[in-house]
mmCIF file of C-alpha atoms and ligand atoms in Angstrom:
data_model
loop_
_atom_site.group_PDB
_atom_site.id
_atom_site.type_symbol
_atom_site.label_atom_id
_atom_site.label_comp_id
_atom_site.label_asym_id
_atom_site.label_seq_id
_atom_site.Cartn_x
_atom_site.Cartn_y
_atom_site.Cartn_z
ATOM 1 C CA UNK P 14 -0.004 0.005 0.009
ATOM 2 C CA UNK P 15 1.184 3.542 -0.700
ATOM 3 C CA UNK P 16 2.608 5.357 2.275
ATOM 4 C CA UNK P 17 3.114 9.033 2.880
ATOM 5 C CA UNK P 18 5.702 11.229 4.574
ATOM 6 C CA UNK P 19 5.266 14.925 5.440
ATOM 7 C CA UNK P 20 8.459 16.997 5.796
ATOM 8 C CA UNK P 21 7.674 19.930 8.069
ATOM 9 C CA UNK P 22 9.347 22.431 10.381
ATOM 10 C CA UNK P 23 8.362 25.141 12.816
ATOM 11 C CA UNK P 24 10.817 27.781 11.710
ATOM 12 C CA UNK P 25 11.361 28.506 8.033
ATOM 13 C CA UNK P 26 14.650 28.137 6.202
ATOM 14 C CA UNK P 27 15.902 25.177 8.241
ATOM 15 C CA UNK P 28 16.402 22.914 5.220
ATOM 16 C CA UNK P 29 13.009 21.201 4.758
ATOM 17 C CA UNK P 30 12.891 21.405 0.977
ATOM 18 C CA UNK P 31 16.446 20.165 0.604
ATOM 19 C CA UNK P 32 15.631 17.199 2.870
ATOM 20 C CA UNK P 33 12.283 16.479 1.129
ATOM 21 C CA UNK P 34 14.002 16.451 -2.282
ATOM 22 C CA UNK P 35 16.961 14.338 -1.170
ATOM 23 C CA UNK P 36 14.780 11.980 0.887
ATOM 24 C CA UNK P 37 12.699 11.441 -2.263
ATOM 25 C CA UNK P 38 15.740 10.696 -4.383
ATOM 26 C CA UNK P 39 17.395 8.489 -1.708
ATOM 27 C CA UNK P 40 14.182 6.414 -1.443
ATOM 28 C CA UNK P 41 14.112 6.198 -5.274
ATOM 29 C CA UNK P 42 17.676 4.924 -5.185
ATOM 30 C CA UNK P 43 16.529 2.292 -2.696
ATOM 31 C CA UNK P 44 14.028 1.054 -5.260
ATOM 32 C CA UNK P 45 10.865 2.869 -4.148
ATOM 33 C CA UNK P 46 8.524 4.534 -6.563
ATOM 34 C CA UNK P 47 8.361 8.040 -5.125
ATOM 35 C CA UNK P 48 6.191 11.070 -5.854
ATOM 36 C CA UNK P 49 7.217 14.390 -4.265
ATOM 37 C CA UNK P 50 4.384 16.860 -3.741
ATOM 38 C CA UNK P 51 5.425 20.513 -3.237
ATOM 39 C CA UNK P 52 2.694 21.434 -0.777
ATOM 40 C CA UNK P 53 4.389 24.734 0.084
ATOM 41 C CA UNK P 54 1.935 26.543 -2.175
ATOM 42 C CA UNK P 55 2.648 30.198 -2.721
ATOM 43 C CA UNK P 56 6.352 29.683 -1.819
ATOM 44 C CA UNK P 57 6.891 26.591 -3.874
ATOM 45 C CA UNK P 58 10.554 26.040 -4.726
ATOM 46 C CA UNK P 59 11.178 22.285 -4.652
ATOM 47 C CA UNK P 60 11.422 22.281 -8.469
ATOM 48 C CA UNK P 61 14.414 24.643 -8.205
ATOM 49 C CA UNK P 62 16.319 22.286 -5.906
ATOM 50 C CA UNK P 63 15.236 19.237 -7.882
ATOM 51 C CA UNK P 64 16.459 20.828 -11.149
ATOM 52 C CA UNK P 65 13.217 20.328 -13.067
ATOM 53 C CA UNK P 66 11.011 22.854 -14.901
ATOM 54 C CA UNK P 67 7.399 21.721 -14.549
ATOM 55 C CA UNK P 68 4.945 22.804 -17.230
ATOM 56 C CA UNK P 69 1.820 22.484 -15.067
ATOM 57 C CA UNK P 70 1.034 22.900 -11.403
ATOM 58 C CA UNK P 71 -1.100 20.993 -8.935
ATOM 59 C CA UNK P 72 -3.420 24.018 -8.882
ATOM 60 C CA UNK P 73 -4.241 23.246 -12.550
ATOM 61 C CA UNK P 74 -5.428 19.814 -11.543
ATOM 62 C CA UNK P 75 -7.385 21.177 -8.575
ATOM 63 C CA UNK P 76 -9.162 23.690 -10.803
ATOM 64 C CA UNK P 77 -9.761 20.944 -13.377
ATOM 65 C CA UNK P 78 -8.095 22.896 -16.198
ATOM 66 C CA UNK P 79 -5.452 20.184 -16.702
ATOM 67 C CA UNK P 80 -5.750 16.434 -16.049
ATOM 68 C CA UNK P 81 -3.780 15.284 -12.968
ATOM 69 C CA UNK P 82 -1.575 13.082 -15.156
ATOM 70 C CA UNK P 83 -0.400 16.184 -17.048
ATOM 71 C CA UNK P 84 0.748 17.886 -13.837
ATOM 72 C CA UNK P 85 3.073 14.954 -13.006
ATOM 73 C CA UNK P 86 6.588 16.055 -13.918
ATOM 74 C CA UNK P 87 9.239 13.342 -14.270
ATOM 75 C CA UNK P 88 12.261 13.859 -12.067
ATOM 76 C CA UNK P 89 15.649 12.131 -11.673
ATOM 77 C CA UNK P 90 15.933 8.389 -10.854
ATOM 78 C CA UNK P 91 12.382 7.721 -11.985
ATOM 79 C CA UNK P 92 10.729 9.773 -9.251
ATOM 80 C CA UNK P 93 7.747 11.964 -10.045
ATOM 81 C CA UNK P 94 7.124 15.521 -8.995
ATOM 82 C CA UNK P 95 3.999 17.614 -8.441
ATOM 83 C CA UNK P 96 4.745 21.268 -8.418
ATOM 84 C CA UNK P 97 3.094 23.689 -6.041
ATOM 85 C CA UNK P 98 3.630 26.293 -8.752
ATOM 86 C CA UNK P 99 5.274 29.641 -8.695
ATOM 87 C CA UNK P 100 3.649 32.963 -7.975
ATOM 88 C CA UNK P 101 0.549 31.154 -6.763
ATOM 89 C CA UNK P 102 0.015 33.594 -3.957
ATOM 90 C CA UNK P 103 -3.717 32.892 -4.187
ATOM 91 C CA UNK P 104 -2.856 29.404 -2.953
ATOM 92 C CA UNK P 105 -0.907 30.581 0.066
ATOM 93 C CA UNK P 106 -3.876 30.023 2.377
ATOM 94 C CA UNK P 107 -5.893 27.211 0.953
ATOM 95 C CA UNK P 108 -9.398 26.890 2.238
ATOM 96 C CA UNK P 109 -10.536 23.669 3.847
ATOM 97 C CA UNK P 110 -12.235 22.401 0.727
ATOM 98 C CA UNK P 111 -9.170 22.988 -1.505
ATOM 99 C CA UNK P 112 -6.918 21.244 1.013
ATOM 100 C CA UNK P 113 -9.333 18.308 1.038
ATOM 101 C CA UNK P 114 -9.362 18.249 -2.781
ATOM 102 C CA UNK P 115 -5.578 18.398 -2.971
ATOM 103 C CA UNK P 116 -5.125 15.466 -0.575
ATOM 104 C CA UNK P 117 -7.870 13.413 -2.307
ATOM 105 C CA UNK P 118 -6.330 14.089 -5.736
ATOM 106 C CA UNK P 119 -3.343 11.988 -4.601
ATOM 107 C CA UNK P 120 -5.650 8.931 -4.626
ATOM 108 C CA UNK P 121 -5.819 9.258 -8.375
ATOM 109 C CA UNK P 122 -2.054 9.243 -9.091
ATOM 110 C CA UNK P 123 -1.237 6.755 -11.831
ATOM 111 C CA UNK P 124 0.890 4.788 -11.371
ATOM 112 C CA UNK P 125 0.372 4.824 -7.625
ATOM 113 C CA UNK P 126 3.619 5.672 -5.830
ATOM 114 C CA UNK P 127 5.038 3.466 -3.079
ATOM 115 C CA UNK P 128 5.803 6.622 -1.162
ATOM 116 C CA UNK P 129 4.337 10.135 -1.390
ATOM 117 C CA UNK P 130 6.663 12.783 0.118
ATOM 118 C CA UNK P 131 5.119 16.152 0.837
ATOM 119 C CA UNK P 132 7.160 19.333 1.408
ATOM 120 C CA UNK P 133 4.958 21.218 3.881
ATOM 121 C CA UNK P 134 4.957 24.997 4.511
ATOM 122 C CA UNK P 135 6.886 26.098 7.622
ATOM 123 C CA UNK P 136 4.906 26.870 10.782
ATOM 124 C CA UNK P 137 1.747 25.704 12.436
ATOM 125 C CA UNK P 138 -0.858 27.249 10.109
ATOM 126 C CA UNK P 139 -4.028 25.337 9.241
ATOM 127 C CA UNK P 140 -2.386 24.446 5.903
ATOM 128 C CA UNK P 141 0.725 23.037 7.526
ATOM 129 C CA UNK P 142 -1.258 21.024 10.093
ATOM 130 C CA UNK P 143 -3.591 19.620 7.439
ATOM 131 C CA UNK P 144 -0.724 18.380 5.249
ATOM 132 C CA UNK P 145 1.125 17.019 8.292
ATOM 133 C CA UNK P 146 -1.958 15.238 9.636
ATOM 134 C CA UNK P 147 -2.697 13.707 6.229
ATOM 135 C CA UNK P 148 0.609 11.766 6.245
ATOM 136 C CA UNK P 149 1.505 8.438 7.821
ATOM 137 C CA UNK P 150 4.893 9.636 8.939
ATOM 138 C CA UNK P 151 5.931 13.151 9.934
ATOM 139 C CA UNK P 152 9.478 14.451 9.692
ATOM 140 C CA UNK P 153 10.163 17.602 11.665
ATOM 141 C CA UNK P 154 13.366 19.371 10.655
ATOM 142 C CA UNK P 155 15.231 21.215 13.427
ATOM 143 C CA UNK P 156 18.398 23.259 13.634
ATOM 144 C CA UNK P 157 20.227 23.832 16.907
ATOM 145 C CA UNK P 158 18.779 27.240 17.717
ATOM 146 C CA UNK P 159 16.288 28.187 20.401
ATOM 147 C CA UNK P 160 13.943 29.739 17.840
ATOM 148 C CA UNK P 161 13.898 26.513 15.837
ATOM 149 C CA UNK P 162 13.138 24.517 18.991
ATOM 150 C CA UNK P 163 10.366 26.866 20.064
ATOM 151 C CA UNK P 164 8.706 26.874 16.596
ATOM 152 C CA UNK P 165 9.065 23.091 16.218
ATOM 153 C CA UNK P 166 7.474 22.668 19.625
ATOM 154 C CA UNK P 167 4.516 24.845 18.529
ATOM 155 C CA UNK P 168 4.082 22.782 15.350
ATOM 156 C CA UNK P 169 4.181 19.428 17.253
ATOM 157 C CA UNK P 170 1.725 20.802 19.850
ATOM 158 C CA UNK P 171 -0.712 21.954 17.215
ATOM 159 C CA UNK P 172 -0.464 18.729 15.170
ATOM 160 C CA UNK P 173 -1.008 16.653 18.318
ATOM 161 C CA UNK P 174 -3.797 18.676 19.933
ATOM 162 C CA UNK P 175 -5.671 19.684 16.754
ATOM 163 C CA UNK P 176 -5.208 16.508 14.665
ATOM 164 C CA UNK P 177 -4.073 13.757 17.056
ATOM 165 C CA UNK P 178 -0.666 13.225 15.438
ATOM 166 C CA UNK P 179 1.380 11.138 17.953
ATOM 167 C CA UNK P 180 4.669 10.137 16.327
ATOM 168 C CA UNK P 181 7.325 12.493 14.974
ATOM 169 C CA UNK P 182 10.645 11.674 13.278
ATOM 170 C CA UNK P 183 13.112 14.443 14.041
ATOM 171 C CA UNK P 184 15.920 15.337 11.654
ATOM 172 C CA UNK P 185 18.523 17.750 12.934
ATOM 173 C CA UNK P 186 20.035 19.755 10.108
ATOM 174 C CA UNK P 187 23.267 21.727 9.809
ATOM 175 C CA UNK P 188 25.204 19.947 12.525
ATOM 176 C CA UNK P 189 28.859 18.893 12.781
ATOM 177 C CA UNK P 190 27.902 15.209 13.124
ATOM 178 C CA UNK P 191 25.900 12.589 14.939
ATOM 179 C CA UNK P 192 27.033 13.632 18.425
ATOM 180 C CA UNK P 193 25.823 17.209 17.999
ATOM 181 C CA UNK P 194 22.514 15.973 16.472
ATOM 182 C CA UNK P 195 21.963 13.668 19.502
ATOM 183 C CA UNK P 196 22.711 16.527 21.915
ATOM 184 C CA UNK P 197 20.224 18.861 20.213
ATOM 185 C CA UNK P 198 17.675 16.087 20.023
ATOM 186 C CA UNK P 199 18.005 15.211 23.752
ATOM 187 C CA UNK P 200 17.489 18.878 24.666
ATOM 188 C CA UNK P 201 14.435 19.202 22.397
ATOM 189 C CA UNK P 202 12.912 15.919 23.493
ATOM 190 C CA UNK P 203 13.296 16.937 27.116
ATOM 191 C CA UNK P 204 11.296 20.143 26.525
ATOM 192 C CA UNK P 205 8.588 18.407 24.472
ATOM 193 C CA UNK P 206 8.106 15.446 26.857
ATOM 194 C CA UNK P 207 7.647 17.822 29.759
ATOM 195 C CA UNK P 208 4.446 19.218 28.214
ATOM 196 C CA UNK P 209 3.156 16.921 25.473
ATOM 197 C CA UNK P 210 2.076 13.273 25.244
ATOM 198 C CA UNK P 211 3.779 12.464 21.939
ATOM 199 C CA UNK P 212 6.565 10.200 20.774
ATOM 200 C CA UNK P 213 9.695 11.695 19.202
ATOM 201 C CA UNK P 214 12.525 9.769 17.653
ATOM 202 C CA UNK P 215 15.768 10.948 16.164
ATOM 203 C CA UNK P 216 15.594 9.750 12.555
ATOM 204 C CA UNK P 217 18.918 11.308 11.709
ATOM 205 C CA UNK P 218 20.811 14.425 10.771
ATOM 206 C CA UNK P 219 22.474 16.240 7.907
ATOM 207 C CA UNK P 220 25.814 17.933 8.286
ATOM 208 C CA UNK P 221 26.301 21.650 7.641
ATOM 209 C CA UNK P 222 27.958 21.265 4.288
ATOM 210 C CA UNK P 223 29.305 23.438 1.566
ATOM 211 C CA UNK P 224 28.658 20.579 -0.845
ATOM 212 C CA UNK P 225 24.939 20.778 0.060
ATOM 213 C CA UNK P 226 24.940 24.543 -0.420
ATOM 214 C CA UNK P 227 26.684 24.151 -3.762
ATOM 215 C CA UNK P 228 24.264 21.396 -4.880
ATOM 216 C CA UNK P 229 21.345 23.766 -4.241
ATOM 217 C CA UNK P 230 22.984 26.598 -6.189
ATOM 218 C CA UNK P 231 23.699 24.220 -9.068
ATOM 219 C CA UNK P 232 20.260 22.641 -8.950
ATOM 220 C CA UNK P 233 21.731 19.165 -8.741
ATOM 221 C CA UNK P 234 20.636 17.394 -5.544
ATOM 222 C CA UNK P 235 23.482 15.984 -3.479
ATOM 223 C CA UNK P 236 21.933 12.496 -3.436
ATOM 224 C CA UNK P 237 22.545 12.213 -7.192
ATOM 225 C CA UNK P 238 26.281 12.290 -6.366
ATOM 226 C CA UNK P 239 28.607 9.656 -4.858
ATOM 227 C CA UNK P 240 26.701 7.310 -2.529
ATOM 228 C CA UNK P 241 29.580 7.316 -0.082
ATOM 229 C CA UNK P 242 29.737 11.041 0.596
ATOM 230 C CA UNK P 243 29.082 11.652 4.312
ATOM 231 C CA UNK P 244 25.958 13.691 3.367
ATOM 232 C CA UNK P 245 24.600 10.747 1.355
ATOM 233 C CA UNK P 246 25.373 8.197 4.065
ATOM 234 C CA UNK P 247 23.465 10.416 6.466
ATOM 235 C CA UNK P 248 20.576 10.679 3.980
ATOM 236 C CA UNK P 249 20.472 6.873 3.505
ATOM 237 C CA UNK P 250 20.426 6.337 7.234
ATOM 238 C CA UNK P 251 17.685 8.918 7.900
ATOM 239 C CA UNK P 252 15.591 7.714 4.977
ATOM 240 C CA UNK P 253 15.624 4.144 6.359
ATOM 241 C CA UNK P 254 14.775 5.401 9.853
ATOM 242 C CA UNK P 255 11.833 7.442 8.569
ATOM 243 C CA UNK P 256 10.441 4.474 6.623
ATOM 244 C CA UNK P 257 10.808 2.308 9.739
ATOM 245 C CA UNK P 258 9.087 4.880 12.057
ATOM 246 C CA UNK P 259 5.748 4.023 13.608
ATOM 247 C CA UNK P 260 3.001 5.382 11.369
ATOM 248 C CA UNK P 261 0.382 7.728 12.722
ATOM 249 C CA UNK P 262 -3.269 6.773 12.993
ATOM 250 C CA UNK P 263 -4.634 10.312 13.226
ATOM 251 C CA UNK P 264 -8.235 10.997 12.252
ATOM 252 C CA UNK P 265 -9.285 13.286 9.477
ATOM 253 C CA UNK P 266 -8.248 13.556 5.865
ATOM 254 C CA UNK P 267 -5.409 11.168 5.064
ATOM 255 C CA UNK P 268 -3.528 10.474 1.811
ATOM 256 C CA UNK P 269 -4.720 7.319 0.125
ATOM 257 C CA UNK P 270 -7.611 6.748 2.469
ATOM 258 C CA UNK P 271 -11.081 7.757 1.324
ATOM 259 C CA UNK P 272 -12.562 8.703 4.713
ATOM 260 C CA UNK P 273 -15.409 11.192 4.348
ATOM 261 C CA UNK P 274 -14.651 12.650 7.825
ATOM 262 C CA UNK P 275 -13.282 16.189 7.357
ATOM 263 C CA UNK P 276 -12.099 16.799 10.959
ATOM 264 C CA UNK P 277 -8.683 18.407 10.976
ATOM 265 C CA UNK P 278 -8.649 19.342 7.297
HETATM 266 N N1 ATP O 305 22.796 20.765 5.479
HETATM 267 C C1 ATP O 305 22.999 21.981 4.959
HETATM 268 N N2 ATP O 305 24.220 22.496 4.821
HETATM 269 C C2 ATP O 305 24.418 23.750 4.327
HETATM 270 N N3 ATP O 305 23.433 24.564 3.949
HETATM 271 C C3 ATP O 305 22.166 24.122 4.059
HETATM 272 C C4 ATP O 305 21.875 22.813 4.560
HETATM 273 N N4 ATP O 305 20.520 22.654 4.526
HETATM 274 C C5 ATP O 305 20.029 23.805 4.042
HETATM 275 N N5 ATP O 305 21.006 24.674 3.769
HETATM 276 C C6 ATP O 305 20.852 26.070 3.275
HETATM 277 O O1 ATP O 305 19.642 26.538 3.783
HETATM 278 C C7 ATP O 305 18.904 27.106 2.716
HETATM 279 C C8 ATP O 305 17.405 26.824 2.994
HETATM 280 O O2 ATP O 305 17.161 25.445 2.744
HETATM 281 P P1 ATP O 305 15.672 24.969 2.312
HETATM 282 O O3 ATP O 305 15.172 25.792 1.221
HETATM 283 O O4 ATP O 305 15.705 23.504 2.158
HETATM 284 O O5 ATP O 305 14.901 25.351 3.661
HETATM 285 P P2 ATP O 305 13.332 25.332 3.930
HETATM 286 O O6 ATP O 305 13.165 24.893 5.346
HETATM 287 O O7 ATP O 305 12.635 24.520 2.899
HETATM 288 O O8 ATP O 305 12.922 26.873 3.799
HETATM 289 P P3 ATP O 305 11.458 27.474 3.699
HETATM 290 O O9 ATP O 305 10.886 27.458 5.098
HETATM 291 O O10 ATP O 305 11.690 28.852 3.131
HETATM 292 O O11 ATP O 305 10.656 26.590 2.789
HETATM 293 C C9 ATP O 305 19.419 26.440 1.478
HETATM 294 O O12 ATP O 305 19.272 27.320 0.373
HETATM 295 C C10 ATP O 305 20.849 26.196 1.782
HETATM 296 O O13 ATP O 305 21.610 27.336 1.474
HETATM 297 MG MG1 MG O 306 11.079 25.054 1.581
#
């Protein structure tokens, strides 16, 4: 059955899109059929990092002006990509019905992916929470700064209290290595567990890396490079951990499940 992963963060600019793109490609390399949905409507830029130039946007399929199949843009390694568009400021704050339609549209993807990865807007807006709650597994990207911790805490609190999301896979970005990621994670987990009844696990980390910065500038994702680069070993490890994480059973609108209940959308 198709599974889904939301990549979210509290604070913006912490590396979500880079992780969503490289997670998608790493899973593709592992033999999964992956579709990446750029759900950061209004600020969509995953196509830039992925190095593709989509002709149509998911909004075209939502409005019915273009068939869904024509909005699917082929990406590297056989993955598929659904663009959130560019300059779609009218889609910045989707209403409940449009969010519902977007999530339900994924049921009609042909061929059905093994894994849908969604790049979710930063923050704890209704949009972010709806796209987080729709996924089986939720990745929250952190960096080691108090503002990132505080905003990630707010996102997790909202996803848990408003939509019943229980399990979160944490990825710590821009660290020196595993030790620093574990230290940041321990600090963050300590804060969260004091106030919320959720389960966090450290899925992995990405190093602060000039190679990653360069890959973004050059529009050639790092995971298309040498498998043995430290960045790519970290991506392989975190991708496996995310796939192995306990899926959420939250109520409401979920990808690939035709529940009519609209709670949390
Ligand atoms: N591991 C890393 N090493 C070095 N630079 C990084 C790393 N991850 C991200 N960056 C830098 O951070 C910038 C922002 O990354 P990205 O666009 O993935 O963040 P985001 O969380 O998706 O942002 P937004 O909230 O605006 O969507 C990148 O352009 C890149 O320069
Ligand atoms: Mg982004």
